[in-house]
Coordinates of C-alpha atoms and ligand atoms in Angstrom, one line a residue:
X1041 CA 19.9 43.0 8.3
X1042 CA 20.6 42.4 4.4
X1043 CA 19.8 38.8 3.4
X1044 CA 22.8 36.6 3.7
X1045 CA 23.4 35.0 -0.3
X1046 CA 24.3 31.7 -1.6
X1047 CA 24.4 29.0 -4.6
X1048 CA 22.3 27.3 -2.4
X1049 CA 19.9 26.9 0.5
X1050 CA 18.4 23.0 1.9
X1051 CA 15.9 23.2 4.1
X1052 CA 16.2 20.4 6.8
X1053 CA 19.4 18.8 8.1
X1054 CA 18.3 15.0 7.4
X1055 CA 19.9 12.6 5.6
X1056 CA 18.8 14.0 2.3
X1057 CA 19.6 17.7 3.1
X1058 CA 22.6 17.1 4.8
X1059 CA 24.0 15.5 2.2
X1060 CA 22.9 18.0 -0.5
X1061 CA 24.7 20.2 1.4
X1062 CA 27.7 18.8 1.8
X1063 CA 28.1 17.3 -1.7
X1064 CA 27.1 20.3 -3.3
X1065 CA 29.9 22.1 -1.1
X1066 CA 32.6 19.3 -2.5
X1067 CA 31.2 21.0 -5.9
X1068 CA 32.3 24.6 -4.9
X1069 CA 29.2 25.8 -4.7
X1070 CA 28.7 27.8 -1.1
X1071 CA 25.5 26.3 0.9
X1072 CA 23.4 27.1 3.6
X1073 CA 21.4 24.1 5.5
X1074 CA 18.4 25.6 7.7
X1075 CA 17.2 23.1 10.2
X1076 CA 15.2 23.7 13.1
X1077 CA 15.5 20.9 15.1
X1078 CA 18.5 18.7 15.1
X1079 CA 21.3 18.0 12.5
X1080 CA 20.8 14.6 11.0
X1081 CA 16.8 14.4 10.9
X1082 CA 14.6 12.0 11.7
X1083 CA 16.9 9.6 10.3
X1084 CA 20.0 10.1 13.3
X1085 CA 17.8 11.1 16.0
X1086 CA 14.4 9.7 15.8
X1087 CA 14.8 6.8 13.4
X1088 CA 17.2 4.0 11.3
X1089 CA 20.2 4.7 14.0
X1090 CA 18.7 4.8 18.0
X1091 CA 16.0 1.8 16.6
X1092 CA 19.3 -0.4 15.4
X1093 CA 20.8 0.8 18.7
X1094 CA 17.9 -0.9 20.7
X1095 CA 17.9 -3.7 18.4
X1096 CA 21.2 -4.5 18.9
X1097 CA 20.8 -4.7 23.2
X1098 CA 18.0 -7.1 22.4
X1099 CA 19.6 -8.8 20.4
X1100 CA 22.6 -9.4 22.7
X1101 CA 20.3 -10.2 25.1
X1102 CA 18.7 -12.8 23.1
X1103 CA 22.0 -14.5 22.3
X1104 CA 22.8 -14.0 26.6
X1105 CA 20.0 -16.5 26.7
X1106 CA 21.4 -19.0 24.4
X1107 CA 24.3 -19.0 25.8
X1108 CA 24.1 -22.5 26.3
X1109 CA 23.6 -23.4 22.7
X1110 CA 27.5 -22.2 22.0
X1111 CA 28.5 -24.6 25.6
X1112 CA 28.8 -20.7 27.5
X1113 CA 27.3 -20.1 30.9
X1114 CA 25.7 -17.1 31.3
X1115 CA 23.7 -16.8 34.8
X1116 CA 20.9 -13.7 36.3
X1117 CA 20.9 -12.4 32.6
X1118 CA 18.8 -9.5 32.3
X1119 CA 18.2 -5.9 31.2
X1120 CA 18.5 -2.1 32.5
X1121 CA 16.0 -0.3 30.4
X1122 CA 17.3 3.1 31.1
X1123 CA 21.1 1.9 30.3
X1124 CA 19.3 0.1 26.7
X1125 CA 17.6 3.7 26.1
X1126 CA 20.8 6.0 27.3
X1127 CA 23.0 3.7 25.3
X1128 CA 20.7 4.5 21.7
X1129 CA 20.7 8.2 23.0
X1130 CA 24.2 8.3 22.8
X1131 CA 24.6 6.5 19.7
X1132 CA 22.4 9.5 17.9
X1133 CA 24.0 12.1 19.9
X1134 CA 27.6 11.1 18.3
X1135 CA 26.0 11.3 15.0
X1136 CA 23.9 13.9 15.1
X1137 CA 27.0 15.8 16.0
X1138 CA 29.2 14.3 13.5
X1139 CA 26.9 16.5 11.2
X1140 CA 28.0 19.2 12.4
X1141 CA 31.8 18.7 11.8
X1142 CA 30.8 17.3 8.3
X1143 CA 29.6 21.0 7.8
X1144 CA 32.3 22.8 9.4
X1145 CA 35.0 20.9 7.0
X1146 CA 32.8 21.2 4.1
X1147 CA 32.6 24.6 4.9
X1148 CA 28.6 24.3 4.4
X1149 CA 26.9 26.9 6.7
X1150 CA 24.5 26.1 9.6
X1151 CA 21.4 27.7 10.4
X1152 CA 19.2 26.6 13.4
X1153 CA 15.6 27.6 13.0
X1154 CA 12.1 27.4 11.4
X1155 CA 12.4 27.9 7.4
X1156 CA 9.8 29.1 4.9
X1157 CA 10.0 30.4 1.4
X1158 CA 9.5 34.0 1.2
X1159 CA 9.2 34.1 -3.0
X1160 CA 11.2 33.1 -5.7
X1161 CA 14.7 32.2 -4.7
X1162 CA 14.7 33.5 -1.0
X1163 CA 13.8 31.6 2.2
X1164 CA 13.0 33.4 5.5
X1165 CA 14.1 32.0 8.9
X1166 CA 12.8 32.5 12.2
X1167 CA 15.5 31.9 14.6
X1168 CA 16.0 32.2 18.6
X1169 CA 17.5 35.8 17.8
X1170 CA 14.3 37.0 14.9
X1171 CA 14.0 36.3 11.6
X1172 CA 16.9 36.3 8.8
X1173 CA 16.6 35.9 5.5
X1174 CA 18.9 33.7 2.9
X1175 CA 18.6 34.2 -0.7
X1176 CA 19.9 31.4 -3.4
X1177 CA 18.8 30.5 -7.0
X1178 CA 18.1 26.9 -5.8
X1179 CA 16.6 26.1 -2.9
X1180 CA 16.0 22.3 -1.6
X1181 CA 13.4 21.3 0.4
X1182 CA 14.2 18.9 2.4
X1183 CA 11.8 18.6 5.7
X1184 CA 11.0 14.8 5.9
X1185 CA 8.2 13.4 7.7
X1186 CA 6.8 12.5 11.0
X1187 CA 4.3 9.6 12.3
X1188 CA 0.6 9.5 11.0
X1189 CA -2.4 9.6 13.3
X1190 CA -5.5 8.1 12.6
X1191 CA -8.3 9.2 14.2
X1192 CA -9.2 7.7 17.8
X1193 CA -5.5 6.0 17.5
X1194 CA -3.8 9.3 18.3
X1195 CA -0.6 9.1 20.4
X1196 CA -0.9 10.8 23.9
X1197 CA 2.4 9.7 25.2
X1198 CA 1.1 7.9 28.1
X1199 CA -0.7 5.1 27.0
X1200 CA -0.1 5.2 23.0
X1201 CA 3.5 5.8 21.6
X1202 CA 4.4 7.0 18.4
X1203 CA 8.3 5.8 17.2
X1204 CA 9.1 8.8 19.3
X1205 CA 7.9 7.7 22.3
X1206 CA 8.7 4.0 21.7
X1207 CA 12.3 5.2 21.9
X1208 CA 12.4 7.2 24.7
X1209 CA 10.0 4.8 26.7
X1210 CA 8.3 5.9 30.2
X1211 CA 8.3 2.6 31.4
X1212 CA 8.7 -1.3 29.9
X1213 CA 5.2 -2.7 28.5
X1214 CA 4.0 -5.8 29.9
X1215 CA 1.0 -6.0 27.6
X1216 CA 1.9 -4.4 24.5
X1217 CA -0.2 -3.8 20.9
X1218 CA 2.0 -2.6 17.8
X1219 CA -1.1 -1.2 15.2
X1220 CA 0.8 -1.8 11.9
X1221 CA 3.6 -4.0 10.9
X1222 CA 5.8 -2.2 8.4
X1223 CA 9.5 -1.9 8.9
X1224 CA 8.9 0.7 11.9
X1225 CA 6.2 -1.4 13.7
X1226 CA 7.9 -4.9 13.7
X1227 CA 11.3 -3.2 14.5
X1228 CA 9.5 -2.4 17.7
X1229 CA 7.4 -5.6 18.4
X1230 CA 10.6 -7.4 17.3
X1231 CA 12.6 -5.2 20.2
X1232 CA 10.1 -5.0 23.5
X1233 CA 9.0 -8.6 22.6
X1234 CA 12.6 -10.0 23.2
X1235 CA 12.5 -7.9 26.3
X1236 CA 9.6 -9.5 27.2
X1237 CA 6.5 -7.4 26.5
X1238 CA 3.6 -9.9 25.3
X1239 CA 3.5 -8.4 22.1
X1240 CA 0.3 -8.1 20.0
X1241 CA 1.1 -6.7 16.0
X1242 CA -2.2 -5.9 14.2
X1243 CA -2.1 -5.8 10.2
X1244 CA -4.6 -4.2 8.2
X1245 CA -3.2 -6.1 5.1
X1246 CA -3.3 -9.8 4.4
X1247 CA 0.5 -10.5 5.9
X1248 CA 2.9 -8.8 8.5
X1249 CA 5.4 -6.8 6.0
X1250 CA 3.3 -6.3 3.5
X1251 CA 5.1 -5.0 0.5
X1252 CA 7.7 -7.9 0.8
X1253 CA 7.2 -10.9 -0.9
X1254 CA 4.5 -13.8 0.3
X1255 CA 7.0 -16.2 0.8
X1256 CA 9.2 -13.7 3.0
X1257 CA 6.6 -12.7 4.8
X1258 CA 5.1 -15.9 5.9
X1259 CA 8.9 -17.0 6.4
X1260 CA 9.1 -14.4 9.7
X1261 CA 5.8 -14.1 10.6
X1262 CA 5.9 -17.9 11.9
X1263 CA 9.3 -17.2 13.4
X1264 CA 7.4 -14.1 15.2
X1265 CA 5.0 -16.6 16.7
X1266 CA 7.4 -18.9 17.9
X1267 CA 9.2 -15.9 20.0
X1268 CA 5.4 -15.5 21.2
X1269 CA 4.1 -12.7 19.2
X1270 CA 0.4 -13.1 18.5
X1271 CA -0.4 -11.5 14.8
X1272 CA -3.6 -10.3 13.7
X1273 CA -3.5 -10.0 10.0
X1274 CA -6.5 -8.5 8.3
X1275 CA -7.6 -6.4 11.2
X1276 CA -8.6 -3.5 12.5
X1277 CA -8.2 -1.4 15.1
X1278 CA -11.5 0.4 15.6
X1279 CA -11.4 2.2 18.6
X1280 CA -8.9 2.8 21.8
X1281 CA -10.8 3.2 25.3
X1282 CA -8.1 4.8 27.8
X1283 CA -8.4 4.4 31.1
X1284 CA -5.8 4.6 34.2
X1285 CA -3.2 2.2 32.7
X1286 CA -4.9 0.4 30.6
X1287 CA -6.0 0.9 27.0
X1288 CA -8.8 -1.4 25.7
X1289 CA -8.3 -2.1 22.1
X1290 CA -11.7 -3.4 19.8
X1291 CA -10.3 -5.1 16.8
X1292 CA -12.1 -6.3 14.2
X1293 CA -11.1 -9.1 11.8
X1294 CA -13.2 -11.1 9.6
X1295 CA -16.3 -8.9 10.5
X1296 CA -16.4 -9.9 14.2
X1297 CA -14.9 -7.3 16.4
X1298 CA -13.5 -8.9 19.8
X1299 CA -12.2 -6.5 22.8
X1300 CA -8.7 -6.5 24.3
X1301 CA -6.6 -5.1 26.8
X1302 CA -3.1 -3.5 26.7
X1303 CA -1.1 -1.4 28.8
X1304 CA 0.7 0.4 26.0
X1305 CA -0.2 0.5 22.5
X1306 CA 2.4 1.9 19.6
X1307 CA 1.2 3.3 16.5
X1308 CA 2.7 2.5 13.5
X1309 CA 0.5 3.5 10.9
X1310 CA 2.7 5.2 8.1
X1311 CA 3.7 8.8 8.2
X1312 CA 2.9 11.9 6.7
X1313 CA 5.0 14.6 5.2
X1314 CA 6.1 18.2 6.7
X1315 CA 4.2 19.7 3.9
X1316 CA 2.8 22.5 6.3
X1317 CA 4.3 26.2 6.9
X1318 CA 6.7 25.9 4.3
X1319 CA 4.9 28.3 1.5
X1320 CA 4.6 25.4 -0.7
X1321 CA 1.2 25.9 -2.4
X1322 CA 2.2 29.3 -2.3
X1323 CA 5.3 29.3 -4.7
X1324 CA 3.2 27.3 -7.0
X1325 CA 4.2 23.7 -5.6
X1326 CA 2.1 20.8 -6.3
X1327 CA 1.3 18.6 -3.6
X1328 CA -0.1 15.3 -3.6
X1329 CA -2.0 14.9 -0.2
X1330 CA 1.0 14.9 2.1
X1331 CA 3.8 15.0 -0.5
X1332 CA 5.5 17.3 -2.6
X1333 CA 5.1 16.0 -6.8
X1334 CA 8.6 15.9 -8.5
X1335 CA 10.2 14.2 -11.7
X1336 CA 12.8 12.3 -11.3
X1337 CA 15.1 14.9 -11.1
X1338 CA 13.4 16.3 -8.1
X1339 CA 12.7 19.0 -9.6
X1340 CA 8.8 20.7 -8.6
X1341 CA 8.3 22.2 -11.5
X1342 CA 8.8 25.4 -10.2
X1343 CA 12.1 26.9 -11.1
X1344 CA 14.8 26.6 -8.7
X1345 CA 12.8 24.6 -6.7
X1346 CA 13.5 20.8 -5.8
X1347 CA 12.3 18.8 -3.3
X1348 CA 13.9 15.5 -1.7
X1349 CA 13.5 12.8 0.6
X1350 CA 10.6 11.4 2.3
X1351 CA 8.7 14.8 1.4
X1352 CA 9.3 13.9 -1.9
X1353 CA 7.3 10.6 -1.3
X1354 CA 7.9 6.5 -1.2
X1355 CA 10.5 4.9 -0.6
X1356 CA 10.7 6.5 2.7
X1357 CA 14.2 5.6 3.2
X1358 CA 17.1 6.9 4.3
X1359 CA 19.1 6.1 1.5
X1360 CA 16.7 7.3 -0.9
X1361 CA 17.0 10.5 0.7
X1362 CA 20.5 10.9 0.7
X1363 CA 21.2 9.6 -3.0
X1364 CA 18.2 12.0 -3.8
X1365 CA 20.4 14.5 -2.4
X1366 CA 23.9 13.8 -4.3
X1367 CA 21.8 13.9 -7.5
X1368 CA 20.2 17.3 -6.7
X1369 CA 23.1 18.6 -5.3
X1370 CA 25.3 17.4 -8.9
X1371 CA 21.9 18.8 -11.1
X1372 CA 22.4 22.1 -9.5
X1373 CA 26.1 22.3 -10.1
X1374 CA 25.7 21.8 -13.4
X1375 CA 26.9 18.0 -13.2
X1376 CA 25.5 15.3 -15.3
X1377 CA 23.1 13.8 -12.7
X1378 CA 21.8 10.4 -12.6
X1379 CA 18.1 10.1 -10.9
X1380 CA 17.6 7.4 -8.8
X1381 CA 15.9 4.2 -9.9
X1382 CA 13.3 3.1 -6.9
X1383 CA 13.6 -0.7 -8.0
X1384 CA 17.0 -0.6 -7.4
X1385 CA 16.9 0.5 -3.4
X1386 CA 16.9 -2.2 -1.2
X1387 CA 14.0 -2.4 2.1
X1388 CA 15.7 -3.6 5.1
X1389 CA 13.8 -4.4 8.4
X1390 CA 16.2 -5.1 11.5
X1391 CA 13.6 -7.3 13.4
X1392 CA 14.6 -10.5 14.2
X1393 CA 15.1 -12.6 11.7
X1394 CA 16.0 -9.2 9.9
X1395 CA 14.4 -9.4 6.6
X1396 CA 15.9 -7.4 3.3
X1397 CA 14.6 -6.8 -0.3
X1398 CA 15.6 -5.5 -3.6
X1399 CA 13.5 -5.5 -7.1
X1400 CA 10.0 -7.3 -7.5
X1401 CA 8.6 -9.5 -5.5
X1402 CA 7.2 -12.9 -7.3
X1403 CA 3.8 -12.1 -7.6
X1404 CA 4.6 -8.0 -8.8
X1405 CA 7.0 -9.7 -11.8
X1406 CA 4.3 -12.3 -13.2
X1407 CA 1.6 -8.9 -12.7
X1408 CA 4.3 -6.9 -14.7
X1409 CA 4.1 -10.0 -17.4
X1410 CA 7.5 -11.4 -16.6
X1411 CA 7.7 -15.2 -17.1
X1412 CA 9.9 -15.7 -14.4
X1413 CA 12.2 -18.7 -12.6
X1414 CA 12.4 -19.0 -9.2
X1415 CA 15.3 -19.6 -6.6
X1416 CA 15.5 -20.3 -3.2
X1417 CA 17.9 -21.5 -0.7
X1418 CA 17.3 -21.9 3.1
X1419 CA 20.5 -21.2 5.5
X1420 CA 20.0 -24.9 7.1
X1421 CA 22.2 -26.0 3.8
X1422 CA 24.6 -22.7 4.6
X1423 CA 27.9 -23.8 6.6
X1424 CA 28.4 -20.3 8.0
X1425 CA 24.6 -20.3 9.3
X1426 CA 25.0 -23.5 10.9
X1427 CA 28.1 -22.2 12.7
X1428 CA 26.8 -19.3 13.3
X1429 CA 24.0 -20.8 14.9
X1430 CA 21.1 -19.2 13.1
X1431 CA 19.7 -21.7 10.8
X1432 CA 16.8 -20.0 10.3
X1433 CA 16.1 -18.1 7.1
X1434 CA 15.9 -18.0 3.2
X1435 CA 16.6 -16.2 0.4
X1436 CA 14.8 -16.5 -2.9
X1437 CA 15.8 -14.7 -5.9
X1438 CA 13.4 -13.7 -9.2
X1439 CA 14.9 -13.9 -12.8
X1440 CA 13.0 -12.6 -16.2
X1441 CA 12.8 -16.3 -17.8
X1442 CA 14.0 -14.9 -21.2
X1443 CA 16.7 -12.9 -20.1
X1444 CA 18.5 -13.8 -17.4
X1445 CA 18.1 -10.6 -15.7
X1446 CA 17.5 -10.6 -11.7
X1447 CA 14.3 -8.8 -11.1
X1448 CA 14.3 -8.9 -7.5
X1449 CA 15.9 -10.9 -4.2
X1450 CA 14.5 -11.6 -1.1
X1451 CA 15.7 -12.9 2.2
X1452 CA 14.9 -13.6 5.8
X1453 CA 17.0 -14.3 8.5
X1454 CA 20.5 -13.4 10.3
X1455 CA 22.2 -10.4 8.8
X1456 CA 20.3 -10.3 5.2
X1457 CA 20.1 -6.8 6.0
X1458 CA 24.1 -6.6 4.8
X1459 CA 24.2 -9.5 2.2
X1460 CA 21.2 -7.6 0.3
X1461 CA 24.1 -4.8 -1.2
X1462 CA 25.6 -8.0 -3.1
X1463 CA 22.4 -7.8 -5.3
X1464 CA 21.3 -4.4 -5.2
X1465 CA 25.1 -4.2 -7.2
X1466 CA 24.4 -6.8 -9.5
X1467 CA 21.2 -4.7 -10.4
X1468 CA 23.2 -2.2 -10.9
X1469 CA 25.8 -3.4 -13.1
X1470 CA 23.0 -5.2 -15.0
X1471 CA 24.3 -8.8 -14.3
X1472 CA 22.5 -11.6 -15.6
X1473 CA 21.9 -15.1 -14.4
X1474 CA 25.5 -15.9 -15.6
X1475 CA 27.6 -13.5 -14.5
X1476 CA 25.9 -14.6 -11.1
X1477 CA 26.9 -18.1 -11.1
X1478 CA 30.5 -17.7 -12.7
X1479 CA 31.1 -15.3 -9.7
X1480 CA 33.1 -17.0 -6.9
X1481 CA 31.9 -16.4 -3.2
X1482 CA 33.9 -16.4 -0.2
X1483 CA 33.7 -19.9 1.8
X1484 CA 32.5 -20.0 4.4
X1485 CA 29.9 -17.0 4.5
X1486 CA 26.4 -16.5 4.7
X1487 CA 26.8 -14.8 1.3
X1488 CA 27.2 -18.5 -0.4
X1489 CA 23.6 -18.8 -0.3
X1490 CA 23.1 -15.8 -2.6
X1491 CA 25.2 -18.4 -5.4
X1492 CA 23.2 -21.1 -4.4
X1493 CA 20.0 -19.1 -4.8
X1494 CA 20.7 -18.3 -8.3
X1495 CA 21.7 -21.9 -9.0
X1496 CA 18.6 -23.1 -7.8
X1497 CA 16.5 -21.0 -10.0
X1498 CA 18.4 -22.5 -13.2
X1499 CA 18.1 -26.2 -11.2
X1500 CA 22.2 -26.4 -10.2
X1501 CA 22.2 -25.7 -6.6
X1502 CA 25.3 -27.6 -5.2
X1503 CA 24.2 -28.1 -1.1
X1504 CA 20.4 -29.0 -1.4
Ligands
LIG2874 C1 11.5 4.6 13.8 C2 12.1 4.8 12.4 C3 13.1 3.9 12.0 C4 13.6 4.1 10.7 N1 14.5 3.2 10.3 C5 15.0 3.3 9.0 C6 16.0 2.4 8.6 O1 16.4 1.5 9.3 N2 16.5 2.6 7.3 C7 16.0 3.6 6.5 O2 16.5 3.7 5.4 N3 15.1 4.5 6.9 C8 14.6 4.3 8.2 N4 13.6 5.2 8.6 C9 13.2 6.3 7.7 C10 14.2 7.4 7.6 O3 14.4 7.9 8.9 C11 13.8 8.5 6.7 O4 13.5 8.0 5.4 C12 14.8 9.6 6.5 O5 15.1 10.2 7.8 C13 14.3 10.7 5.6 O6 15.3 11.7 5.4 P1 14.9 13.2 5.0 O7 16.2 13.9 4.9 O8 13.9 13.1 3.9 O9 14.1 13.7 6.3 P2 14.3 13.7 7.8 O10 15.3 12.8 8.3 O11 12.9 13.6 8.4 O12 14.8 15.2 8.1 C14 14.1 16.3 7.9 C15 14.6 17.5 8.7 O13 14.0 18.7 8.3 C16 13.7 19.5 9.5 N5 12.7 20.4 9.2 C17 11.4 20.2 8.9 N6 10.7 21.3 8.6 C18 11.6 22.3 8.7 C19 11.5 23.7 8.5 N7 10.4 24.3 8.2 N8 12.7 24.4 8.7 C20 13.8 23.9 9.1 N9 13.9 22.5 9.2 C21 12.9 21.8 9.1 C22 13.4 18.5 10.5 O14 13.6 19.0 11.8 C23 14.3 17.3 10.2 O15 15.5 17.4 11.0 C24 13.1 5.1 9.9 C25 12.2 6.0 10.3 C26 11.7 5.9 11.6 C27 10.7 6.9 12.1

């Protein structure tokens, strides 16, 4: 068969190839997205969407229980594990296969199977029918990542989960040990904790969520305690015995090493990217361990080449991926593109309190030699919160002392995963301490506190 041509061929259907391919469609160029798994990724199927699907039932179930805090009644409250887990299944399903009507209007064409590159500007694709090949003078790799395994920690489905696993879960855990609390791992301890699991999380680092700032993190790890989390910061997880339901973890910390037992143990120790089979090193890519090396353009270095999303290294976000993609897809039009500035994406973590970021933390702007002033504002002064009934939380903003501008925000607490956008703007539009404070926010919302933040930090907060 002759190789089918195109302006353009993505490799992987995430959110960063997916939207490549659909915004370099918009751009009239005619696109061809191999993926050889599922449409949408990691991202829809395996990642941000079925974990905030699971989330949310714990959540609800976690309000169910206060009922009587708002004067409701709400008696045998409880939980259908399969119905929690066929409920986030669902949720991906509907997206995943919104992807594929994306495509059809866009007119971007699909092709399901196992890509490679097969030399300069032509991709080979093993399919359920043989192998095709697709030729284009830019071709975007865009085939993500998947969980890391440390040695001795290694999944095996049974006893110890990856995030795969985790969602799609055998059975509940009674006993439960989360290795790693990034975003991933406390999104799960956060989830099977409120369902009950006794939940251990175990932190290499000094502090659960370690890249945010110190104050943030301290903020939720004592709220994790008080849902009855037990956290292990600066430990280790040596060794995993298995045995017939039970996993006994050593874990040392301060250089004594104690033994424990669990009945299920997820690993969330980073991931790694799908550097492998591609033909990478081949075409002349440079790889740094797990990662493909870019500019900021994404561009490899080889021509025609670009690379995108979490194979393109940190942040491993979602978002990244997919703005990653509207810029490559706008560079290979022949469109003025603007590369992506990593201080500007904003972290969010959906745990409970859900905790969101954007810019430097305190201690990484005095490193950077910012003088810096402070704000913070806790939600027990917020009218909305109180309402709301979630007085728990803070959010703290960092300005450069001599010019106003807001180097990074930081909160904790009830839905700072959607305020965090108000900031990541203001970043944006490069808006100073001033423009900040003039603005007028909408009473009564948890966004108030933002203001009152910012006040703070120039010593005019109004309500504390
Ligand atoms: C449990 C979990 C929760 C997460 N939650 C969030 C969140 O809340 N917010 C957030 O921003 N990020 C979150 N992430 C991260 C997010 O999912 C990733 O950053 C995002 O999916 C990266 O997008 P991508 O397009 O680079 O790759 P992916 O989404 O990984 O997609 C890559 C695609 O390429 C395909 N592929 C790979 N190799 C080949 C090949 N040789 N041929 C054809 N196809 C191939 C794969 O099958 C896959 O579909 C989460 C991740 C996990 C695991």
């Amino acid at each position: 068969m002759a190789p089918r041509s195109f302006d353009m061929i993505v490799i992987g259907a995430g959110p960063g190839g997916y939207v490549a391919a659909i915004r370099a469609a918009q751009l009239g160029l005619s696109v061809a997205c191999v993926e050889r798994e599922h449409l949408g990724g990691i991202c829809l199927n395996w990642g941000c969407i079925p974990t905030k699907a699971l989330l949310r039932s714990a959540e609800v179930l976690h309000l169910m229980h206060r009922a009587g805090d708002f004067g409701l009644k709400a008696d045998g409250v409880g939980y259908d594990l399969d119905a929690v887990v066929q409920r986030s299944r669902a949720v991906a399903k509907q997206l995943s296969g919104g992807i594929g009507h994306l495509f059809k209007k866009n007119k971007v064409t699909a092709v399901m199977g196992d890509a490679r590159l097969a030399g300069k500007g032509r991709v080979s694709v093993r399919t359920n029918n043989g192998t095709e090949e697709l030729t284009a003078p830019a071709i975007v790799v865009a085939t993500g990542a998947r969980a890391r395994e440390l040695p001795g920690l290694e999944a095996d489905g049974d006893l110890v989960w990856t995030y795969k696993h985790a969602l799609l879960p055998p059975r509940m855990p009674t006993k439960l040990l989360v290795i790693g609390s990034g975003a991933i791992g406390i999104e799960f301890a956060s989830f099977y904790n409120t369902l009950g699991a006794d939940t251990t999380v175990v932190e290499v680092l000094d502090r659960v969520l370690p890249v945010e700032d110190a104050e943030i993190s301290a903020f939720a790890r004592k709220q994790f305690v008080k849902q009855g989390m037990t956290i292990l910061e600066g430990a280790t997880v040596t060794k995993l015995d298995r045995a017939r339901g039970k996993v006994t973890a050593h874990i040392e910390k301060g250089g004594k090493s104690a033994s424990h037992e669990f009945d299920t143990v997820i690993s969330a120790v980073g991931i790694v990217g799908n550097v492998e089979g591609l033909g990478l090193e081949e075409a002349g890519v440079k790889l740094d361990r797990t990662h493909v090396v870019t500019d900021e353009y994404c561009r490899t270095g080889v021509e025609g080449l670009y690379a995108i999303g979490d194979i393109a290294g940190p942040p491993w976000l979602a978002h990244k991926a997919s703005h990653e993609g509207v810029m490559v897809a706008e560079l290979i039009a022949g469109l003025h593109a603007h590369p992506v500035k990593p201080e500007s994406i904003a972290g969010c973590t959906y745990c409970h309190p859900q905790v969101a970021s954007v810019g430097l933390t305190e201690v990484r702007a005095k490193d950077a030699g910012y003088q810096v002033r402070v704000g913070r504002f806790p939600f027990i002064g917020n009218g909305k919160a109180i309402a709301l009934g979630e007085p728990e939380g803070m959010i703290k903003t960092v300005f450069d002392a001599g010019t106003g501008e807001l180097l990074g925000a930081h909160m904790v607490g009830a839905e700072v995963t959607e305020l965090i956008q108000g900031y990541v703007v203001g970043r944006q539009l490069e808006t100073t301490e001033e423009d900040l404070m003039q603005t007028v926010f909408p009473h009564p919302t948890l966004s108030e506190m933002m203001h009152e933040s910012v006040l703070d930090a120039y010593g005019r907060a109004l309500h504390f």
